[in-house]
Short mmCIF file of C-alpha atoms and ligand atoms in Angstrom, two decimals:
data_model
loop_
_atom_site.label_atom_id
_atom_site.label_comp_id
_atom_site.label_asym_id
_atom_site.label_seq_id
_atom_site.Cartn_x
_atom_site.Cartn_y
_atom_site.Cartn_z
CA MET A 1 159.76 102.08 178.68
CA PRO A 2 161.03 103.35 175.30
CA GLU A 3 161.14 100.73 172.60
CA ILE A 4 163.82 100.42 169.95
CA ARG A 5 162.51 102.33 166.97
CA PRO A 6 163.00 101.43 163.35
CA THR A 7 165.24 103.78 161.42
CA ASP A 8 164.66 105.72 158.24
CA ASP A 9 167.97 104.78 156.67
CA ALA A 10 168.26 103.98 153.00
CA THR A 11 167.96 100.24 153.50
CA GLY A 12 164.92 100.66 155.70
CA SER A 13 166.32 98.04 158.08
CA ALA A 14 165.02 98.02 161.63
CA GLY A 15 167.44 99.37 164.26
CA GLY A 16 170.04 96.75 164.77
CA GLU A 17 173.49 96.81 163.35
CA ILE A 18 176.28 98.26 165.43
CA VAL A 19 177.27 101.75 164.33
CA LEU A 20 179.82 102.66 167.00
CA GLN A 21 181.74 100.05 168.92
CA ALA A 22 184.43 100.11 171.55
CA GLU A 23 186.32 97.04 172.68
CA GLY A 24 188.57 97.00 175.70
CA LEU A 25 188.68 100.79 175.73
CA SER A 26 191.15 102.05 178.33
CA LYS A 27 192.74 105.30 179.40
CA ASN A 28 195.40 105.82 182.03
CA PHE A 29 196.40 109.22 183.37
CA ALA A 30 199.87 108.98 184.87
CA GLY A 31 199.22 105.43 186.01
CA PHE A 32 195.66 106.12 187.19
CA SER A 33 193.14 104.03 185.33
CA ALA A 34 190.22 106.37 184.46
CA VAL A 35 188.67 104.00 181.91
CA SER A 36 189.46 100.32 181.97
CA GLY A 37 188.41 97.66 179.46
CA VAL A 38 185.10 99.24 178.43
CA ASP A 39 183.07 97.39 175.79
CA LEU A 40 180.28 99.40 174.19
CA ALA A 41 178.05 98.82 171.18
CA VAL A 42 175.72 101.53 169.95
CA ARG A 43 173.11 100.29 167.48
CA ARG A 44 171.66 102.13 164.54
CA GLY A 45 168.68 104.34 165.22
CA THR A 46 168.90 104.14 169.01
CA ILE A 47 169.41 106.75 171.69
CA HIS A 48 172.12 105.27 173.90
CA ALA A 49 172.99 106.91 177.21
CA LEU A 50 176.23 106.70 179.13
CA ILE A 51 175.63 107.27 182.85
CA GLY A 52 177.34 106.69 186.17
CA PRO A 53 178.26 108.40 189.43
CA ASN A 54 180.80 111.23 189.64
CA GLY A 55 184.26 110.22 188.56
CA ALA A 56 182.97 107.06 186.84
CA GLY A 57 184.87 107.84 183.63
CA LYS A 58 181.97 109.11 181.48
CA THR A 59 183.68 112.24 180.20
CA THR A 60 186.93 110.37 179.61
CA CYS A 61 185.02 107.68 177.70
CA PHE A 62 183.17 110.32 175.70
CA ASN A 63 186.41 112.10 174.83
CA LEU A 64 187.93 108.80 173.72
CA LEU A 65 184.94 107.99 171.51
CA THR A 66 184.92 111.48 169.99
CA LYS A 67 188.67 111.23 169.43
CA PHE A 68 189.55 114.16 171.69
CA LEU A 69 191.67 111.77 173.76
CA THR A 70 193.84 108.92 172.53
CA PRO A 71 193.18 105.62 174.28
CA THR A 72 195.87 103.77 176.17
CA GLY A 73 194.30 100.54 174.98
CA GLY A 74 191.42 99.12 173.01
CA VAL A 75 189.78 99.64 169.65
CA ILE A 76 187.04 101.99 168.43
CA ARG A 77 185.12 101.19 165.26
CA TYR A 78 182.64 103.34 163.41
CA MET A 79 180.57 101.57 160.76
CA GLY A 80 183.01 98.69 161.00
CA ARG A 81 186.01 100.90 160.33
CA ASP A 82 188.84 101.24 162.85
CA ILE A 83 188.89 104.91 163.90
CA THR A 84 191.04 104.45 167.01
CA ARG A 85 193.82 106.66 165.68
CA MET A 86 191.77 109.06 163.58
CA LYS A 87 191.37 112.79 164.24
CA PRO A 88 188.00 114.31 165.27
CA ALA A 89 187.68 116.23 162.00
CA ASP A 90 188.24 113.06 159.97
CA VAL A 91 185.63 111.04 161.85
CA ALA A 92 183.23 113.99 161.48
CA ARG A 93 183.65 113.64 157.74
CA LEU A 94 182.58 110.01 158.10
CA GLY A 95 179.36 111.19 159.75
CA LEU A 96 180.27 110.85 163.44
CA VAL A 97 179.85 114.31 164.92
CA ARG A 98 180.16 115.62 168.44
CA SER A 99 177.80 118.39 169.37
CA PHE A 100 178.16 121.32 171.79
CA GLN A 101 181.94 121.41 171.86
CA ILE A 102 182.71 121.45 168.19
CA SER A 103 180.04 123.83 166.98
CA ALA A 104 180.81 127.46 167.53
CA VAL A 105 177.88 129.82 167.90
CA PHE A 106 178.71 133.38 166.95
CA PRO A 107 176.86 135.59 169.44
CA ASN A 108 176.53 138.66 167.22
CA LEU A 109 175.23 136.87 164.16
CA THR A 110 171.60 135.94 163.72
CA VAL A 111 170.31 132.43 164.18
CA LYS A 112 169.96 131.99 160.42
CA GLU A 113 173.45 133.37 159.73
CA ASN A 114 174.96 130.97 162.27
CA VAL A 115 173.36 127.99 160.56
CA ARG A 116 174.32 129.26 157.10
CA ILE A 117 177.97 129.51 158.14
CA ALA A 118 177.83 125.95 159.45
CA LEU A 119 176.41 124.82 156.10
CA GLN A 120 179.16 126.72 154.27
CA ARG A 121 181.78 125.05 156.41
CA ARG A 122 180.60 121.68 155.17
CA ILE A 123 180.93 122.58 151.52
CA ARG A 124 183.95 124.84 151.74
CA GLY A 125 186.60 124.25 149.14
CA SER A 126 184.21 125.20 146.38
CA SER A 127 185.39 127.90 143.99
CA LEU A 128 184.69 131.60 144.50
CA ASP A 129 182.53 131.63 141.39
CA PHE A 130 180.40 128.98 143.07
CA TRP A 131 179.87 131.23 146.10
CA ARG A 132 179.06 134.29 143.97
CA SER A 133 176.18 132.53 142.32
CA GLU A 134 172.82 133.96 143.40
CA SER A 135 171.15 130.59 143.20
CA VAL A 136 173.73 128.98 145.48
CA LEU A 137 173.29 131.69 148.11
CA HIS A 138 169.53 131.41 147.86
CA ALA A 139 169.67 127.63 148.24
CA LEU A 140 171.92 128.03 151.30
CA ASP A 141 169.42 130.42 152.86
CA GLN A 142 166.62 127.96 152.25
CA ASP A 143 168.62 125.09 153.75
CA ALA A 144 169.53 127.24 156.76
CA LEU A 145 165.90 128.16 157.34
CA ALA A 146 164.85 124.51 157.07
CA LEU A 147 167.37 123.57 159.80
CA VAL A 148 166.26 126.51 161.94
CA GLU A 149 162.71 125.19 161.63
CA ASP A 150 163.83 121.62 162.42
CA VAL A 151 165.08 122.75 165.83
CA GLY A 152 162.01 124.87 166.53
CA LEU A 153 163.65 128.28 166.15
CA SER A 154 161.74 129.68 163.18
CA ALA A 155 160.38 132.57 165.26
CA TYR A 156 163.98 133.49 166.15
CA ALA A 157 165.62 133.18 162.73
CA GLU A 158 166.48 136.88 162.56
CA HIS A 159 167.39 137.24 166.25
CA LEU A 160 171.02 137.55 167.32
CA ALA A 161 172.30 134.36 168.94
CA VAL A 162 173.30 136.35 172.03
CA GLU A 163 169.63 137.21 172.64
CA LEU A 164 168.53 133.58 172.90
CA SER A 165 167.70 131.82 176.16
CA TYR A 166 170.14 129.13 177.25
CA GLY A 167 167.93 126.31 175.99
CA ARG A 168 167.38 127.96 172.61
CA LYS A 169 171.12 128.52 172.26
CA ARG A 170 171.51 124.77 172.68
CA ALA A 171 168.90 124.27 169.97
CA LEU A 172 170.94 126.55 167.72
CA GLU A 173 174.06 124.56 168.51
CA ILE A 174 172.20 121.41 167.51
CA ALA A 175 171.16 123.08 164.24
CA THR A 176 174.77 124.00 163.44
CA THR A 177 175.76 120.42 164.20
CA LEU A 178 173.00 119.03 161.97
CA ALA A 179 174.37 121.24 159.19
CA LEU A 180 177.33 118.85 159.09
CA LYS A 181 174.86 116.09 158.12
CA PRO A 182 175.83 113.62 160.85
CA ASP A 183 174.62 110.01 160.82
CA MET A 184 175.58 109.73 164.46
CA LEU A 185 175.56 112.45 167.09
CA LEU A 186 177.49 112.44 170.33
CA LEU A 187 176.01 114.73 172.97
CA ASP A 188 177.85 115.75 176.10
CA GLU A 189 175.37 116.50 178.89
CA PRO A 190 172.86 118.21 176.60
CA MET A 191 170.68 119.26 179.54
CA ALA A 192 173.45 120.64 181.76
CA GLY A 193 172.53 123.92 183.42
CA MET A 194 168.95 123.96 182.12
CA GLY A 195 165.67 124.64 183.89
CA HIS A 196 162.58 122.44 183.52
CA GLU A 197 161.15 124.17 180.49
CA ASP A 198 164.38 124.07 178.50
CA ILE A 199 164.94 120.45 179.52
CA ASP A 200 161.52 119.42 178.18
CA ARG A 201 162.06 121.34 174.96
CA THR A 202 165.58 119.92 174.46
CA ALA A 203 164.40 116.37 175.21
CA ALA A 204 161.70 116.70 172.56
CA LEU A 205 164.29 118.07 170.15
CA ILE A 206 166.69 115.19 170.78
CA LYS A 207 163.85 112.74 170.23
CA ARG A 208 162.99 114.44 166.94
CA VAL A 209 166.61 114.60 165.81
CA SER A 210 167.04 110.89 166.62
CA ARG A 211 164.39 109.80 164.11
CA ASN A 212 166.90 109.15 161.38
CA ARG A 213 170.13 109.24 163.36
CA THR A 214 171.96 107.33 166.04
CA ILE A 215 172.66 109.17 169.29
CA LEU A 216 175.06 108.58 172.16
CA MET A 217 174.77 110.97 175.08
CA VAL A 218 176.36 111.46 178.46
CA GLU A 219 173.65 112.78 180.75
CA HIS A 220 173.33 113.29 184.48
CA ASN A 221 169.58 113.88 184.57
CA LEU A 222 168.23 110.39 185.16
CA SER A 223 164.60 111.21 184.38
CA VAL A 224 165.74 112.49 180.98
CA VAL A 225 167.77 109.31 180.53
CA ALA A 226 164.75 107.20 181.52
CA SER A 227 162.41 108.88 179.07
CA LEU A 228 164.77 109.21 176.09
CA SER A 229 167.10 106.23 176.08
CA ASP A 230 166.62 102.94 174.28
CA ARG A 231 169.75 101.58 175.88
CA ILE A 232 171.91 102.61 178.81
CA THR A 233 175.46 101.76 179.77
CA VAL A 234 176.34 102.39 183.41
CA LEU A 235 179.97 103.10 184.24
CA ALA A 236 181.56 103.06 187.68
CA ARG A 237 185.26 103.32 188.47
CA GLY A 238 186.09 103.22 184.78
CA GLN A 239 184.29 99.95 184.09
CA VAL A 240 180.91 98.88 182.73
CA LEU A 241 178.67 98.00 185.65
CA SER A 242 175.47 97.25 183.80
CA GLU A 243 173.87 97.63 180.41
CA GLY A 244 170.30 97.41 179.18
CA ASP A 245 167.09 99.41 179.16
CA TYR A 246 166.25 101.74 182.03
CA ALA A 247 164.18 99.14 183.93
CA THR A 248 167.10 96.71 183.80
CA VAL A 249 169.91 99.03 184.86
CA SER A 250 167.93 100.98 187.45
CA THR A 251 167.04 97.82 189.37
CA ASN A 252 170.52 96.33 189.21
CA PRO A 253 171.78 96.16 192.84
CA ARG A 254 175.35 96.97 191.76
CA VAL A 255 174.14 100.14 190.04
CA ILE A 256 172.06 101.19 193.05
CA GLU A 257 175.02 100.58 195.31
CA ALA A 258 177.39 102.57 193.10
CA TYR A 259 175.03 105.55 193.08
CA ILE A 260 174.44 105.35 196.83
CA GLY A 261 178.16 105.04 197.44
CA ALA A 262 178.74 108.18 195.40
CA GLY A 263 176.05 110.08 197.30
CA HIS A 264 173.60 110.28 194.37
CA ALA A 265 170.70 108.44 195.95
N1 ATP B 301 193.26 114.67 182.56
C1 ATP B 301 193.17 113.92 183.66
N2 ATP B 301 194.26 113.69 184.44
C2 ATP B 301 194.19 112.93 185.55
N3 ATP B 301 193.06 112.33 185.99
C3 ATP B 301 191.95 112.52 185.26
C4 ATP B 301 191.94 113.32 184.07
N4 ATP B 301 190.67 113.32 183.57
C5 ATP B 301 189.94 112.57 184.41
N5 ATP B 301 190.69 112.09 185.42
C6 ATP B 301 190.23 111.20 186.50
O1 ATP B 301 189.60 110.07 185.92
C7 ATP B 301 188.42 109.71 186.63
C8 ATP B 301 187.23 109.75 185.71
O2 ATP B 301 186.96 111.10 185.37
P1 ATP B 301 185.82 111.54 184.38
O3 ATP B 301 185.88 113.01 184.29
O4 ATP B 301 185.91 110.77 183.13
O5 ATP B 301 184.53 111.08 185.19
P2 ATP B 301 183.00 111.45 184.95
O6 ATP B 301 182.24 110.18 185.01
O7 ATP B 301 182.85 112.27 183.75
O8 ATP B 301 182.65 112.30 186.27
P3 ATP B 301 181.61 113.51 186.49
O9 ATP B 301 180.27 112.86 186.71
O10 ATP B 301 182.10 114.15 187.73
O11 ATP B 301 181.64 114.39 185.30
C9 ATP B 301 188.32 110.69 187.80
O12 ATP B 301 188.88 110.06 188.94
C10 ATP B 301 189.17 111.86 187.37
O13 ATP B 301 189.73 112.52 188.46
MG1 MG B 302 182.13 114.21 183.39
#
């Protein structure tokens, strides 16, 4: 069972304080309660998974936490700050970044160029003179290559994004997300549509990326969840059914029943 790892943050404190918190989070769609009174606390340096049978409210919850939906009720705090009414771009600036949806990969640019553009996006607003400087462009290239290496794509740095396998495209998307220097990453089904090999590679990448970051992911693949997650929140019918490590939630009779009821067993 994965243990809670210490973090590399500036204070050197062991994983512990709550980074992202939801209290009483709720969302109604035309009177239908998709998410209802969800409490969630994601702690620094952990990989936290949000799971549950089909229609449990995972995507809705994820969209609420990433600010793509506005809650009907409840409060969301990031680093103690109320972000319930903030826009996705503003929370991204605070270090809370959603991957896969937000990061655009340009198919006809190389891997390195894609990452460089993501880096430029972060520091846009600088003057034209700044961008004309040789040393700035060189430094950007170096930073881009470092990120490309971080996600294991060094051999593909000069390849067009369109030429990459599905799993490597995901790795590139992660690199463009890391270019935004997130403290916390929110991943929406990072393994969706992948074969075994890409799943293993992406799981290793997520593990590596999590070393000095906090991660919340929605994921259907339960063996991935079991091997990666420090903590798991199980949703069913819009409510929290169980929370804990994999051994705890996977043996909870209510969780087993919910999965069987939804035809997952
Ligand atoms: N925009 C919407 N309008 C109306 N109902 C919605 C909307 N989005 C989601 N729902 C309903 O809310 C419930 C939860 O949906 P949600 O997509 O969050 O579940 P999920 O856990 O992500 O499911 P899945 O495992 O199938 O992805 C479902 O009953 C769904 O039909
Ligand atoms: Mg979903």
